[in-house]
Structures are given as structure tokens and as C-alpha cells.
Coordinates of C-alpha atoms and ligand atoms in Angstrom, one line a residue:
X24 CA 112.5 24.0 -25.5
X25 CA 110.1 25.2 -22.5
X26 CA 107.0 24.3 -23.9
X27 CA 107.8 22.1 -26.5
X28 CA 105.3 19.3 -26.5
X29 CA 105.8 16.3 -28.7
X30 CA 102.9 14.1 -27.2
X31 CA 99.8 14.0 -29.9
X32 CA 97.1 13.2 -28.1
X33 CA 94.7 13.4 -31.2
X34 CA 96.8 10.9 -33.3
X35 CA 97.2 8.9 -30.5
X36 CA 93.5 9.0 -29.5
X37 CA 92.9 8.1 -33.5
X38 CA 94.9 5.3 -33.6
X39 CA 93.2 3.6 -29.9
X40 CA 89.7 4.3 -32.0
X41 CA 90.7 3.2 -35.4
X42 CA 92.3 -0.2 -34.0
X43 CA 91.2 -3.2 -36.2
X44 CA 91.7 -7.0 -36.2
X45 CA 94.5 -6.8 -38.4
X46 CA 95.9 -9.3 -41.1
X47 CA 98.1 -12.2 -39.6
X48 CA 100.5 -11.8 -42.3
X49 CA 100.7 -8.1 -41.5
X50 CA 101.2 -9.1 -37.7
X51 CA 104.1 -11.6 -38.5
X52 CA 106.0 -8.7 -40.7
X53 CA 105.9 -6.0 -38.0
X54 CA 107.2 -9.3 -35.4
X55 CA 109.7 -9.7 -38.0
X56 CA 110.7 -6.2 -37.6
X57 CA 111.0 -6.1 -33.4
X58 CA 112.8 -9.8 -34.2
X59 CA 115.9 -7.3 -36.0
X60 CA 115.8 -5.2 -32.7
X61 CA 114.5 -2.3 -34.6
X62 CA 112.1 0.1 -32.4
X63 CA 108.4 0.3 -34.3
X64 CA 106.4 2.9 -35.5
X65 CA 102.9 4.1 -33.9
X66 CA 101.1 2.6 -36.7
X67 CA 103.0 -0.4 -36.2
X68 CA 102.0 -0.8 -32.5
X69 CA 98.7 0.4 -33.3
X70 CA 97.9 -2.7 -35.5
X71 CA 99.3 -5.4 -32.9
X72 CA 96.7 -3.5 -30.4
X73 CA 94.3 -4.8 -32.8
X74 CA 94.9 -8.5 -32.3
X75 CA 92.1 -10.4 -31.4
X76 CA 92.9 -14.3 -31.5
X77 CA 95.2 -16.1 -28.5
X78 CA 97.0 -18.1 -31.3
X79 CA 98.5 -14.9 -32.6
X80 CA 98.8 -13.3 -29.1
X81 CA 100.8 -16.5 -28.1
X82 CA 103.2 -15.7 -31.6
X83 CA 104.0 -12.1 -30.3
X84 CA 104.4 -13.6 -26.5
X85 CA 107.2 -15.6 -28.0
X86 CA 108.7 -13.6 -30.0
X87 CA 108.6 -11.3 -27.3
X88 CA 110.5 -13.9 -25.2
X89 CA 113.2 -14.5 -28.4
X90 CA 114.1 -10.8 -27.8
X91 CA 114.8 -10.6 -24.6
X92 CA 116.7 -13.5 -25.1
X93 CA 118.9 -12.3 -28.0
X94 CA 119.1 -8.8 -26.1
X95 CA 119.5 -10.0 -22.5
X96 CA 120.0 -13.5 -22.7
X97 CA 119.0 -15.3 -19.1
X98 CA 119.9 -12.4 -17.5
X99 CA 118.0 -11.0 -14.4
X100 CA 119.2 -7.4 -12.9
X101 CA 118.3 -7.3 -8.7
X102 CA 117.8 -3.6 -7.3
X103 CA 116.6 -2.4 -4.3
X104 CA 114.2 0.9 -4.0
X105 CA 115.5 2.9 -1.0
X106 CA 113.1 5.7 0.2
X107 CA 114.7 8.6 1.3
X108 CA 111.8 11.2 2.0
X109 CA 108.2 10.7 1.8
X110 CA 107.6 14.7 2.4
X111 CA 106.3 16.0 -0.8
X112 CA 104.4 19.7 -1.8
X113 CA 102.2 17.7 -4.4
X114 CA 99.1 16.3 -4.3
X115 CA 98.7 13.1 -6.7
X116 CA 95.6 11.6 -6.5
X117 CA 97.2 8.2 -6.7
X118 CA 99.9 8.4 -4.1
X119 CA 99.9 7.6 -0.3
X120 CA 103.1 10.5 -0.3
X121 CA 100.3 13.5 -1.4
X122 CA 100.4 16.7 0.7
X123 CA 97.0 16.5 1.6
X124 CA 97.6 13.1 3.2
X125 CA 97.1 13.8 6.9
X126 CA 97.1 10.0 8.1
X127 CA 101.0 9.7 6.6
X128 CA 103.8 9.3 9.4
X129 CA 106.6 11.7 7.6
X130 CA 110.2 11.1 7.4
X131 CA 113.5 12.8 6.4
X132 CA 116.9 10.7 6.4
X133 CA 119.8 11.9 8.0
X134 CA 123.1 11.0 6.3
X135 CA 123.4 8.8 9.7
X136 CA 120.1 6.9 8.8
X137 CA 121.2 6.4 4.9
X138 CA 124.3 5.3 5.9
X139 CA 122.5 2.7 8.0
X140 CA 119.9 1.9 5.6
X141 CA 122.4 1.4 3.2
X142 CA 124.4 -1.3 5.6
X143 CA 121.7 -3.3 5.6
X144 CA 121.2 -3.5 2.0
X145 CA 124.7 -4.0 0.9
X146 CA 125.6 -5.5 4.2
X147 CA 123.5 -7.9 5.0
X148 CA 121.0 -8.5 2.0
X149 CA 123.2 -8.1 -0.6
X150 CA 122.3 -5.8 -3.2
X151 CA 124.7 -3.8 -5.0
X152 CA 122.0 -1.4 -6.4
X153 CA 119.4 0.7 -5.2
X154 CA 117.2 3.2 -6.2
X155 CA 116.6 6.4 -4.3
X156 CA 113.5 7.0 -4.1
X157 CA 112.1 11.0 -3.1
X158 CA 108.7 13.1 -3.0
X159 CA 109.1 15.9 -4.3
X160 CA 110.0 18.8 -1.3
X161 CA 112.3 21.7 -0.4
X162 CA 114.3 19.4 2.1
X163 CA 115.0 16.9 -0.9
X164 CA 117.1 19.6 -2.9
X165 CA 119.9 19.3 -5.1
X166 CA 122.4 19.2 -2.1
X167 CA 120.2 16.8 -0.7
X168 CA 119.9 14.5 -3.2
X169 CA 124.1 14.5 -3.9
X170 CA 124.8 14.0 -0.1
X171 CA 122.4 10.8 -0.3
X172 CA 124.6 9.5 -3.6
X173 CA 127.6 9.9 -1.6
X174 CA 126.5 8.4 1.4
X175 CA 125.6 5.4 0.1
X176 CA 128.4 5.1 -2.2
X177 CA 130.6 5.3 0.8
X178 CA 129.6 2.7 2.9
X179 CA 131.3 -0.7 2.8
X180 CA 130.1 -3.4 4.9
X181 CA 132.7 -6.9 5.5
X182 CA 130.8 -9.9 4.4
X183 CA 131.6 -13.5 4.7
X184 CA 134.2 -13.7 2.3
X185 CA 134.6 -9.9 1.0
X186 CA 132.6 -6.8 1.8
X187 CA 129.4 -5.3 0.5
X188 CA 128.9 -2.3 -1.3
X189 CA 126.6 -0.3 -3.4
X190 CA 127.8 0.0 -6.8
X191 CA 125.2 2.2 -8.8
X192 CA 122.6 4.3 -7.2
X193 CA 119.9 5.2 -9.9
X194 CA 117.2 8.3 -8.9
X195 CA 113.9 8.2 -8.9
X196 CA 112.7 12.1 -7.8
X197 CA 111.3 14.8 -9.2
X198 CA 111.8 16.7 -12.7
X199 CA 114.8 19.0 -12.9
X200 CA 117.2 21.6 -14.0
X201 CA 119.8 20.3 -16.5
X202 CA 122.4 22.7 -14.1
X203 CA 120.5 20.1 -10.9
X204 CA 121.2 17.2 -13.6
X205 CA 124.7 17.7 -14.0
X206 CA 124.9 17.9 -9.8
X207 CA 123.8 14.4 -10.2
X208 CA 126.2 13.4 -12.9
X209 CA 129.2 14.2 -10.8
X210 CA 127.8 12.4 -8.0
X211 CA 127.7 9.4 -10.3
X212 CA 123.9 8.5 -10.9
X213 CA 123.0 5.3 -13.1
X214 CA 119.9 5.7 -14.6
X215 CA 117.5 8.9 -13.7
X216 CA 113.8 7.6 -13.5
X217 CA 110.7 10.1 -14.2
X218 CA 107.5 8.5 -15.2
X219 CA 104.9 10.3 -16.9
X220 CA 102.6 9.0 -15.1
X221 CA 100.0 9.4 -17.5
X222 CA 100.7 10.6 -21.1
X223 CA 96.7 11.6 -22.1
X224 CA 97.2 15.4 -21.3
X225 CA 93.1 15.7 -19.9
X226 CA 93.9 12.8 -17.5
X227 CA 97.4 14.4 -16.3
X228 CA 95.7 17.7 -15.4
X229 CA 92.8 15.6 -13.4
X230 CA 95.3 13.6 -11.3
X231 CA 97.5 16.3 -10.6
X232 CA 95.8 19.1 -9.1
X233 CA 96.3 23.1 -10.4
X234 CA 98.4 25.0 -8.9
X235 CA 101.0 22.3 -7.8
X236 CA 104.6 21.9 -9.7
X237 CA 103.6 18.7 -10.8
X238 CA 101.0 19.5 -12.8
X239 CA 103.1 21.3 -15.2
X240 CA 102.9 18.1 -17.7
X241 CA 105.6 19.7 -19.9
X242 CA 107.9 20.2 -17.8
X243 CA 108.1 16.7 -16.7
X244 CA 108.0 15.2 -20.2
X245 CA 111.2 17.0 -20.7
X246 CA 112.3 15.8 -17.5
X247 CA 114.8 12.9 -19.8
X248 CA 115.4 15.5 -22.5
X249 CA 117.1 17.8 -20.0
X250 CA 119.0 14.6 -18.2
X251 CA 120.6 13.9 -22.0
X252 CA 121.8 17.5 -22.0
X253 CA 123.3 17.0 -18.3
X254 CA 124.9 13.9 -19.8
X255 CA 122.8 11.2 -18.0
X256 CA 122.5 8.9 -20.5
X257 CA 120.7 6.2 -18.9
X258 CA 117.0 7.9 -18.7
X259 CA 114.3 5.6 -17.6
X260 CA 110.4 6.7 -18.8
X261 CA 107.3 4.4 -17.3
X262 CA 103.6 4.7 -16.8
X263 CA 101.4 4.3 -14.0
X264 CA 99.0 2.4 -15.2
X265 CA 95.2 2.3 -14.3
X266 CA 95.1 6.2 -14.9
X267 CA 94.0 6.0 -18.5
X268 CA 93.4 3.6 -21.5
X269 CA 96.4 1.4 -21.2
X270 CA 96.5 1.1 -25.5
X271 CA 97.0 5.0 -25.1
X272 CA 99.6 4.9 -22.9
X273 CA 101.8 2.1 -24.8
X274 CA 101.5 4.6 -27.6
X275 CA 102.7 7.1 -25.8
X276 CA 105.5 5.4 -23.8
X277 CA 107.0 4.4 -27.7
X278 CA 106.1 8.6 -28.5
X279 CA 108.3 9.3 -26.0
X280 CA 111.2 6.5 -26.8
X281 CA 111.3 7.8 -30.5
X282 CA 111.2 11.4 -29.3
X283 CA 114.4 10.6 -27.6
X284 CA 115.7 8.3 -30.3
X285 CA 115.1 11.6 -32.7
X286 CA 116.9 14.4 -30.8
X287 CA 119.8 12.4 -28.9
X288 CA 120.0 8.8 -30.8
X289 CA 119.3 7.2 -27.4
X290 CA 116.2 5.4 -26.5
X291 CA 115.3 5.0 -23.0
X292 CA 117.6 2.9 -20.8
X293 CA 114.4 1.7 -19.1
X294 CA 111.0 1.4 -19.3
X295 CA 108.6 0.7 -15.9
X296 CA 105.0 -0.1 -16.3
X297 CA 103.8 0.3 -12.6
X298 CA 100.3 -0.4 -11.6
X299 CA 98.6 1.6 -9.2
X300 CA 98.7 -0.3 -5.9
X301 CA 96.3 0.4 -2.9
X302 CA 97.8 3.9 -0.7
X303 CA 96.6 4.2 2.4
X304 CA 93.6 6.8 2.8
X305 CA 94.3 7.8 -0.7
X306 CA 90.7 6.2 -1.8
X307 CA 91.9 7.3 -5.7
X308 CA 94.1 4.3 -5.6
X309 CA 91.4 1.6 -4.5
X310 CA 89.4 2.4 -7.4
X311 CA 91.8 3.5 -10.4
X312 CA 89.4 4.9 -13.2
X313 CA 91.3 2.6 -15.4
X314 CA 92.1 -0.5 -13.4
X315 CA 94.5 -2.9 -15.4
X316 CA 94.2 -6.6 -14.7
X317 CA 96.8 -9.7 -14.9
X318 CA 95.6 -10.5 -18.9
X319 CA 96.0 -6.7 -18.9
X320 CA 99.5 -6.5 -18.0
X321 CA 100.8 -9.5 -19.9
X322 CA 99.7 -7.7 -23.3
X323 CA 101.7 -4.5 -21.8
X324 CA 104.9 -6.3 -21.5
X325 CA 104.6 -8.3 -24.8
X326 CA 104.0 -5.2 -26.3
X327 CA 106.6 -2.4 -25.0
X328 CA 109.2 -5.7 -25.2
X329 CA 107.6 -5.7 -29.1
X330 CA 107.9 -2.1 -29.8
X331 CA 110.9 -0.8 -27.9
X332 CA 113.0 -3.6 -28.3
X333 CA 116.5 -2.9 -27.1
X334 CA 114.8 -0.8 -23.8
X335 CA 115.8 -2.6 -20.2
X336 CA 112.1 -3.5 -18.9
X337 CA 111.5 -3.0 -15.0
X338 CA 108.7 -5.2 -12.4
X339 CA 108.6 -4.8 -9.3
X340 CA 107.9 -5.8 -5.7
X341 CA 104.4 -3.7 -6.2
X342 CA 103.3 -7.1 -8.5
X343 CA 102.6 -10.3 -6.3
X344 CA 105.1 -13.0 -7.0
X345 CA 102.7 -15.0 -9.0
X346 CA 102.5 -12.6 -11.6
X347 CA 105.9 -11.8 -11.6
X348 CA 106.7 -15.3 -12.5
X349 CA 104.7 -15.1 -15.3
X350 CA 105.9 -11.6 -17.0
X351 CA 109.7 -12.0 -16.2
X352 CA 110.5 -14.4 -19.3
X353 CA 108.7 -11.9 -21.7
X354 CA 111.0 -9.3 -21.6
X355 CA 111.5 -8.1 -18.1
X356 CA 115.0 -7.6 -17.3
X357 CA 115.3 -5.9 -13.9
X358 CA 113.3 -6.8 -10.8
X359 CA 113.2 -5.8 -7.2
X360 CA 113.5 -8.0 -4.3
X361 CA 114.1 -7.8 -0.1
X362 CA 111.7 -4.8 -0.8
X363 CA 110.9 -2.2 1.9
X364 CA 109.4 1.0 1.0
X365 CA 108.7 2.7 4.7
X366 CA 111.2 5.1 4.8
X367 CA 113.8 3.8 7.3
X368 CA 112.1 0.6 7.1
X369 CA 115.1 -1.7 6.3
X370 CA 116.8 -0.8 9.5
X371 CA 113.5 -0.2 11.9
X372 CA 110.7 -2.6 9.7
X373 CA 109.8 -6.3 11.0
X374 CA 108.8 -7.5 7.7
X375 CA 105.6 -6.1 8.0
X376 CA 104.3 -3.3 5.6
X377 CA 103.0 -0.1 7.6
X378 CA 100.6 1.5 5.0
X379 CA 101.1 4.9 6.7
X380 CA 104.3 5.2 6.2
X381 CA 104.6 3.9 2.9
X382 CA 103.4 5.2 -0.4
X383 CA 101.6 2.1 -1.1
X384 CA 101.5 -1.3 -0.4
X385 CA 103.6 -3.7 -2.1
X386 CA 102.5 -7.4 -3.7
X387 CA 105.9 -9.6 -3.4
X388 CA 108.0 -9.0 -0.1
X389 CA 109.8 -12.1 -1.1
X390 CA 113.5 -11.8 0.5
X391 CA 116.5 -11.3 -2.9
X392 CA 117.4 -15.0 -1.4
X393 CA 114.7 -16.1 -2.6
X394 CA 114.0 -14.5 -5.5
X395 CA 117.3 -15.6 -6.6
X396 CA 116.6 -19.1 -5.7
X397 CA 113.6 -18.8 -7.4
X398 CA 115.4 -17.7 -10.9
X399 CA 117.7 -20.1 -11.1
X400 CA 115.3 -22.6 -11.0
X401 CA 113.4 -20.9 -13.4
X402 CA 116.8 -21.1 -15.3
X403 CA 118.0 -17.4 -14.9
X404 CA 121.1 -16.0 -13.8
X405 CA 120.8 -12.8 -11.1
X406 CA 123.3 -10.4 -12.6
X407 CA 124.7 -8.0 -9.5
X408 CA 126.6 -6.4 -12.6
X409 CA 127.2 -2.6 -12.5
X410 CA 130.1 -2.0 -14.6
X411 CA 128.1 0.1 -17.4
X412 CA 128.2 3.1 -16.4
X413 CA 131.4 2.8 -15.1
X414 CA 133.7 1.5 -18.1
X415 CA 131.4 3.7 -20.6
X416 CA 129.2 1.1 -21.5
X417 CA 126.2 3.6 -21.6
X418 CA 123.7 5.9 -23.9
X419 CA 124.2 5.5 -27.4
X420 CA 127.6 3.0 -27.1
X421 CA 125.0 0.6 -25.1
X422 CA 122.3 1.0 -27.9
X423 CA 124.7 0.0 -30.5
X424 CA 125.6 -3.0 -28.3
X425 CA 122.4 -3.9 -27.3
X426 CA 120.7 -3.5 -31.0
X427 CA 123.6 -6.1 -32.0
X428 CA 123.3 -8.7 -29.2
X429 CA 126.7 -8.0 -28.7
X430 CA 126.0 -6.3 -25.3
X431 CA 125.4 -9.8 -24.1
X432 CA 129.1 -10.4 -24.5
X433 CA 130.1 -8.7 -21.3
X434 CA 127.1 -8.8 -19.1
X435 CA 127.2 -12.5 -19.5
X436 CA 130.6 -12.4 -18.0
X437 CA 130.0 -10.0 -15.2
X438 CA 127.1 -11.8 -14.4
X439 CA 128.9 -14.7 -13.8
X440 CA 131.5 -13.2 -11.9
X441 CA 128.7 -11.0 -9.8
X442 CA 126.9 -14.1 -9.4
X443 CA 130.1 -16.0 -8.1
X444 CA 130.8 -13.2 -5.6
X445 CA 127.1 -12.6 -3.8
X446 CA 126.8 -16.9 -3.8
X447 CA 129.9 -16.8 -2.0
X448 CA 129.2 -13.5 -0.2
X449 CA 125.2 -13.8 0.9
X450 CA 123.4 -17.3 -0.7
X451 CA 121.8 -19.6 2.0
X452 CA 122.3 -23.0 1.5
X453 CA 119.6 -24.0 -0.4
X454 CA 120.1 -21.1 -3.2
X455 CA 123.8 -22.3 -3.6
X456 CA 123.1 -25.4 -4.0
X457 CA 121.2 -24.3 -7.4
X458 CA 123.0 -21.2 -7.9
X459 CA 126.1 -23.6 -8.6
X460 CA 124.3 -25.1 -11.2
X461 CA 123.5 -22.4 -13.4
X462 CA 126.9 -21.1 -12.9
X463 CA 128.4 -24.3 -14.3
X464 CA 126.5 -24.3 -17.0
X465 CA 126.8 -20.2 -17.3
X466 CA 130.7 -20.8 -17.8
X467 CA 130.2 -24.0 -20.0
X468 CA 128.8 -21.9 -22.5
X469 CA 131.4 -19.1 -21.8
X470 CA 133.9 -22.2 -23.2
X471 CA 132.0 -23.0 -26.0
X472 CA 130.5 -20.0 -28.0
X473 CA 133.3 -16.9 -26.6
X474 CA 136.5 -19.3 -26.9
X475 CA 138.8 -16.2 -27.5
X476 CA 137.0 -14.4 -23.7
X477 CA 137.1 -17.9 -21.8
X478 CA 140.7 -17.7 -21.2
X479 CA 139.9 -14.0 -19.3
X480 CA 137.4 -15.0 -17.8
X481 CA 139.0 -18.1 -16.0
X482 CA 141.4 -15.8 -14.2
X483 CA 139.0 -13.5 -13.3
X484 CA 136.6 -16.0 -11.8
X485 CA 139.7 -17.6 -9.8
X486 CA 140.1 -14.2 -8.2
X487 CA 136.7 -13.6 -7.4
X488 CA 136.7 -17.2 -6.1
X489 CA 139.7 -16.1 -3.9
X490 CA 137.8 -12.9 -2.3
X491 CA 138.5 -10.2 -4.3
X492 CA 135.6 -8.2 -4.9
X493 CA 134.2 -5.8 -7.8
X494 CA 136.0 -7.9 -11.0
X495 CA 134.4 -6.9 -14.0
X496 CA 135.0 -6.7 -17.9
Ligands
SAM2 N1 108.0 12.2 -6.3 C1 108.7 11.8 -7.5 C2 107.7 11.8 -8.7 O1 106.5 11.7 -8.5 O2 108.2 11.7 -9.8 C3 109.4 10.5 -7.5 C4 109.0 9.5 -6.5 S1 107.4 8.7 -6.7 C5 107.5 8.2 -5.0 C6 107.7 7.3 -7.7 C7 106.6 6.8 -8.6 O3 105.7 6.0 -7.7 C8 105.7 7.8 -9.2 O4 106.3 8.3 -10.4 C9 104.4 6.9 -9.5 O5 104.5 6.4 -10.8 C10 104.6 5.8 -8.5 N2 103.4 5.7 -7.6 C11 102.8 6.7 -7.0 N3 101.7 6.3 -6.3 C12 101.6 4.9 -6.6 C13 100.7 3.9 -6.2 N4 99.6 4.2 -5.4 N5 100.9 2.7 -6.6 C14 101.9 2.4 -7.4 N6 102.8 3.3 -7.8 C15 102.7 4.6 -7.4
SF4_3 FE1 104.7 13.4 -4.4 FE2 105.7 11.8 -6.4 FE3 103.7 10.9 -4.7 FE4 103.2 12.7 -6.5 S1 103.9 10.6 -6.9 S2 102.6 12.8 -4.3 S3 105.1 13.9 -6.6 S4 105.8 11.4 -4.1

């Protein structure tokens, strides 16, 4: 499998040329299609790249929006990045972490200075996932990487009614072995994150200089395939976009999902569609050779939500929160909030970003209060739910749910009862006072369309209601 390379860059480079305005009947059967939760084919995707007209745009933004809903109903997922160690032996032209980036302060955690960062995200913000975040380094090995999973799995912080904890830690660091992979398994990673970066094989060799590990583009496109053979079923793919022709990229991002599809009969758990953001004295990322703006990024998410259509969707803190308002009903499902990305920064920061010790700087520093706030308004319920992975509900056995809306069944519950706890647990005033609203009506419709689970779910909310902590379905 070493150099087995199943990106086509001269189909996919055919299809970006050969894109047409396409038939609006034609259009409305391929929406059809992503309605039935069924992922599309390249020619498929192709052809929606070819719309023209905002009418037709605004019928694939909404049925965009209808799939999220049937897949993940009102449901929100918080997370918080934690940066572990910004030392890294690569040289990305993109990233404020490169080796050759004199003017970056480095840091290295100590279990003592995880544990702490950890406190204050489970402690006193409130999150109950994170994702570590590592360059790529010697220091950050295997052992490492398993000691940081442990750490903050371990710390339990009291609260004002119960205590705070971190339930699933998902990795964002470099490619690695499957034996490395299984490490990770036992020490009970969610979802493993590699981006591609860039998918357009000339590109990937120009932004990652010769001679580094990360230039070996094969080897981290079978980044996920080697995860699925460690048994990490929850892979998460992404671009960085601004590196190449975004209508490339979406065609490689599905590439990769059917790829995966093909050989395991799991998609990605996760897609992310980053944008480059501005690194300090890293002038690559002030002037992206393919700079993606807002309209841009709307027609991304419409269109992964579109092609991969059971795939969890990630935006984060890099986007200001204006945009982010705008994307999240299209199919976004997991967001960031209470965001620091200094390493050490949630214990030592003052709110303020420090661009040299950051990998780059961040559009939404909005605090999870209010982010939460802001989603309820917006009608949303924030699901702290992380009972997945832990009951089994993962790879294939979550595709099968999620393809038949069924998944909904029980993240709709442990969102409630998740919600319930951090209200109780970490909501200011004001976001209670809403946050009781969409809970009422959250457990209304409990009553009226899962008549058989409301029962369950009554005594399970009473005991969350009573402090007990980490109820789930
Ligand atoms: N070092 C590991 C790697 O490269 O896979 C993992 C951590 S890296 C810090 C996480 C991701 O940050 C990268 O995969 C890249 O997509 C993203 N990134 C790098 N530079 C960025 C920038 N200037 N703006 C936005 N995202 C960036
Ligand atoms: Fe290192 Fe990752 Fe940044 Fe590249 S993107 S320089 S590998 S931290």
C-alpha cells in the first residue's frame, strides 16, 4: 500500500475545465440524490460546480440545510483546540509553526502544564472536548502523544453543581504508523484529524519543501487509511484552502471520502475546510496564491454538505463570527469556541492573540458562553455529547445510523441531557435564561415524536437535574 496513490489529478483537473452551466433538471436530480443521504459521484459534483444562476444556488443552499437537518437535526457540537507543541521539523509555507520560522516563541507542555491547560477548559469554560493539536517533532512522539491523552483524560475539575471533565480527546498531528495508530487507540482517541492540505499533487510539492517528511504526499494521504487499520474509525480529512483551485479541491476531498467508502465502508467522520489565516512572518499566508473569499466559502459548504452527505462538517474559530453565523445552518455541525491557540495560552493568555506564538491568528475569540447563547437564539441546541465512541456508536455502525436519520435518535437525547448539565454547570445568566427555552421545547418534542424513549429520558434528566454527571444513552 506504500505508494498507492488514488488521487487523479488529470480527471480531476478535466472535470474543473470541462465544468458547464448545467441543466436545472439535471441539478434537481443529483439534489434529489444528496436529499436520500447518498454520497455523489465526481461527475455528479462536477456538474453542481457548473451552476451559474443564484436561484439554483439558493435550491442547493437549502437543500443543503434539509440535510443537515435530517442528519443532525439542530444540533451544534462545541470543541476546543488545545495546542500541545508548536516545535515542528517541517517547513510549510503556510504555517506560523514552520522550522524556518525564527520570530516563533517555542513551547513544549509538560504533563504539569496539560494538566493545567486542561483545568481550565473543563474546569472553568466548560468544554468536554478538545483537540490536541502538535507540529510535527521528535519531542511529540508516540509516548508523547499517549501521556498527553491521559493527562487530560485524568483531570476532573468540581464545578458548581458537579465537576468538569474532558470526555473525548480527538488528534490533530502528524501522519503515522498503524503500530503509532493503535498506541492511540488504547489511549482512547475520538476522531484522528490529517488534512491534505492540498490535494493537486504540483501544488503539494511547492508548499512543502523537498527534503522534509511532509512532503511525502503519499504518505499522508494514507494517513486515514492506516488509522482504519489501527481501528480508529472516526478519521477526519480537510483542506486548507487558498492553496489551489477550490473546485479541485472539493473534488478531491469527495476522492478521498469514496476512496475510504471503497476499502473500509466508512466515509470520513469529519470533514474541515480551513482557510488560510494570516501567520506571523510567514508572508505565504498574507497572500495565498488561491485566496478564497466569503461567497467562496459558502459554495464550499453547500457543496461538501451536498456531496458527502452523512460526513460531520467542522468551522472554526479561524472564521470571524459573522461568517460563521452564516455557514453554520448549511451543514456545519461542530464549531470551536473560548478559542486559544498559543500554546499554554489558556492558563498564561489575557484574551489577547500573540501572533508569535501562535500558528496563526484566529477570526472569532468569542467566549463558548457566548457562542452558546448565540445558538440558541439562532435556535440550536449545543450538544456537549460524547458518548459515540464510547457505547460503539462509531465507523460503519454510525454511517448506517447517520444515512437513516436514525443517529438523531440518541444524540438528540444526549444533547439534552449534556445541555442540562453544562446550563447548570457553567451558563451565565443571560445564556440560561435562553438555554431553558430550547431545552423546553428540545424535550417537548422528545414527548411527541420518541413516545416509547420519553419515559427514559425523564429519569435520566431528573438525575442530571440532581448533579449527577456523564448520563448518556
Ligand atoms: N503538524 C500537523 C500537520 O501539519 O498535520 C498537525 C497540526 S497543524 C498545526 C494543523 C493544521 O493547521 C494543518 O493541517 C493546516 O491545515 C492548518 N494550518 C496551518 N497553517 C495555517 C494557517 N496559516 N491558517 C490556517 N490554518 C493553517
Ligand atoms: Fe508543522 Fe503542521 Fe505547521 Fe506544517 S502545518 S509547519 S507540519 S505544524
Amino acid at each position: 500500500m506504500s505508494d498507492y496513490d488514488f488521487i487523479d489529478d488529470a480527471r480531476l483537473e478535466r472535470l474543473v475545465r470541462e465544468v458547464r452551466k448545467p441543466d436545472v433538471a439535471h441539478v434537481r436530480e443529483i439534489l434529489a440524490k444528496a436529499r436520500s443521504i447518498t454520497t455523489l459521484t465526481l461527475e455528479e459534483l462536477a456538474t453542481l460546480l457548473g451552476v451559474e444562476d443564484n436561484a439554483t444556488w439558493e435550491e442547493m443552499a437549502a437543500t443543503a440545510q434539509a440535510i443537515k437537518r435530517t442528519v443532525y437535526d439542530n444540533r451544534i457540537v462545541t470543541f476546543a483546540p488545545l495546542y500541545v507543541s508548536n516545535y515542528c521539523i517541517n517547513n510549510c509555507a503556510y504555517c506560523g509553526f514552520r522550522v524556518e520560522n525564527q520570530a516563533q516563541r517555542r513551547r513544549h507542555l509538560s504533563v504539569e502544564e496539560i494538566r493545567a491547560e486542561t483545568e481550565v477548559l473543563a474546569g472553568r469554560i466548560g468544554h468536554k472536548r478538545v483537540i490536541a493539536v502538535y507540529g510535527e517533532h521528535p519531542q511529540s512522539d508516540i509516548r508523547y502523544l499517549v501521556k498527553t491523552l491521559e493527562t487530560i483524560y485524568s483531570v476532573r475539575v468540581p464545578v458548581r453543581r458537579g465537576y468538569g471533565n474532558i470526555r473525548r480527546v480527538n488528534v490533530n498531528a502528524a501522519p503515522m504508523s498503524v503500530e503509532e495508530l493503535r498506541e492511540l487507540k488504547k489511549a482512547g482517541i475520538g476522531t484522528y484529524q490529517v488534512f491534505q492540505e492540498t490535494y493537486h499533487h504540483g501544488t503539494y510539492a511547492a508548499v512543502h519543501p523537498r527534503g522534509t517528511r511532509k512532503s511525502d504526499y503519499v504518505w499522508r494521504l494514507l494517513a486515514m487509511h492506516r488509522a482504519m487499520e489501527a481501528g480508529i474509525e472516526d478519521v477526519g480529512i480537510g483542506v486548507l484552502f487558498g492553496l489551489y483551485d477550490w473546485r479541485f479541491e472539493v473534488l478531491g476531498l469527495l476522492q478521498h471520502a469514496q476512496e475510504l467508502e471503497k476499502v473500509f465502508g466508512v466515509g470520513p467522520h469529519t470533514i474541515s475546510f480551513p482557510r488560510i489565516e494570516p501567520a506571523h512572518n510567514t508572508p505565504y499566508s498574507h497572500a495565498p496564491a488561491w485566496r478564497v473569499d466569503n461567497a467562496t466559502l459558502r459554495k464550499i459548504v453547500i457543496l461538501i454538505r451536498l456531496a458527502v452527505p452523512y460526513a460531520g462538517m467542522i468551522l472554526t474559530a479561524r472564521e470571524p463570527a459573522q461568517v460563521r453565523r452564516t455557514l453554520l445552518e448549511l451543514g456545519v455541525t461542530q464549531t470551536d469556541a473560548s478559542t486559544r491557540i498559543g500554546v499554554g495560552a489558556y492558563c498564561e493568555g489575557d484574551g489577547e492573540q500573540e501572533g508569535d506564538r501562535q500558528q496563526f491568528l484566529l477570526g472569532d475569540t468569542r467566549s463558548l458562553d457566548e457562542v452558546v447563547r448565540e445558538l440558541a437564539a439562532m435556535g440550536m441546541i449545543t450538544s456537549f455529547c460524547t458518548a459515540g465512541y464510547r457505547c460503539g456508536r462509531t465507523g460503519a455502525c454510525i454511517m448506517e445510523l447517520l444515512r437513516s436519520g436514525r443517529e438523531g435518535q440518541f444524540c438528540k437525547l444526549n444533547a439534552i441531557l449534556t445541555f442540562r448539565e453544562w446550563l447548570d454547570d457553567f451558563a451565565s445568566d443571560a445564556t440560561r435564561a435562553v438555554g431553558e427555552q430550547v431545552l423546553a421545547r428540545e424535550l417537548e418534542e422528545v414527548r411527541v415524536r420518541l413516545p416509547q424513549l420519553y419515559p427514559r429520558l425523564q429519569a435520566q434528566y431528573a438525575r442530571v437535574a440532581a448533579g449527577e454527571r456523564d448520563v448518556y444513552f
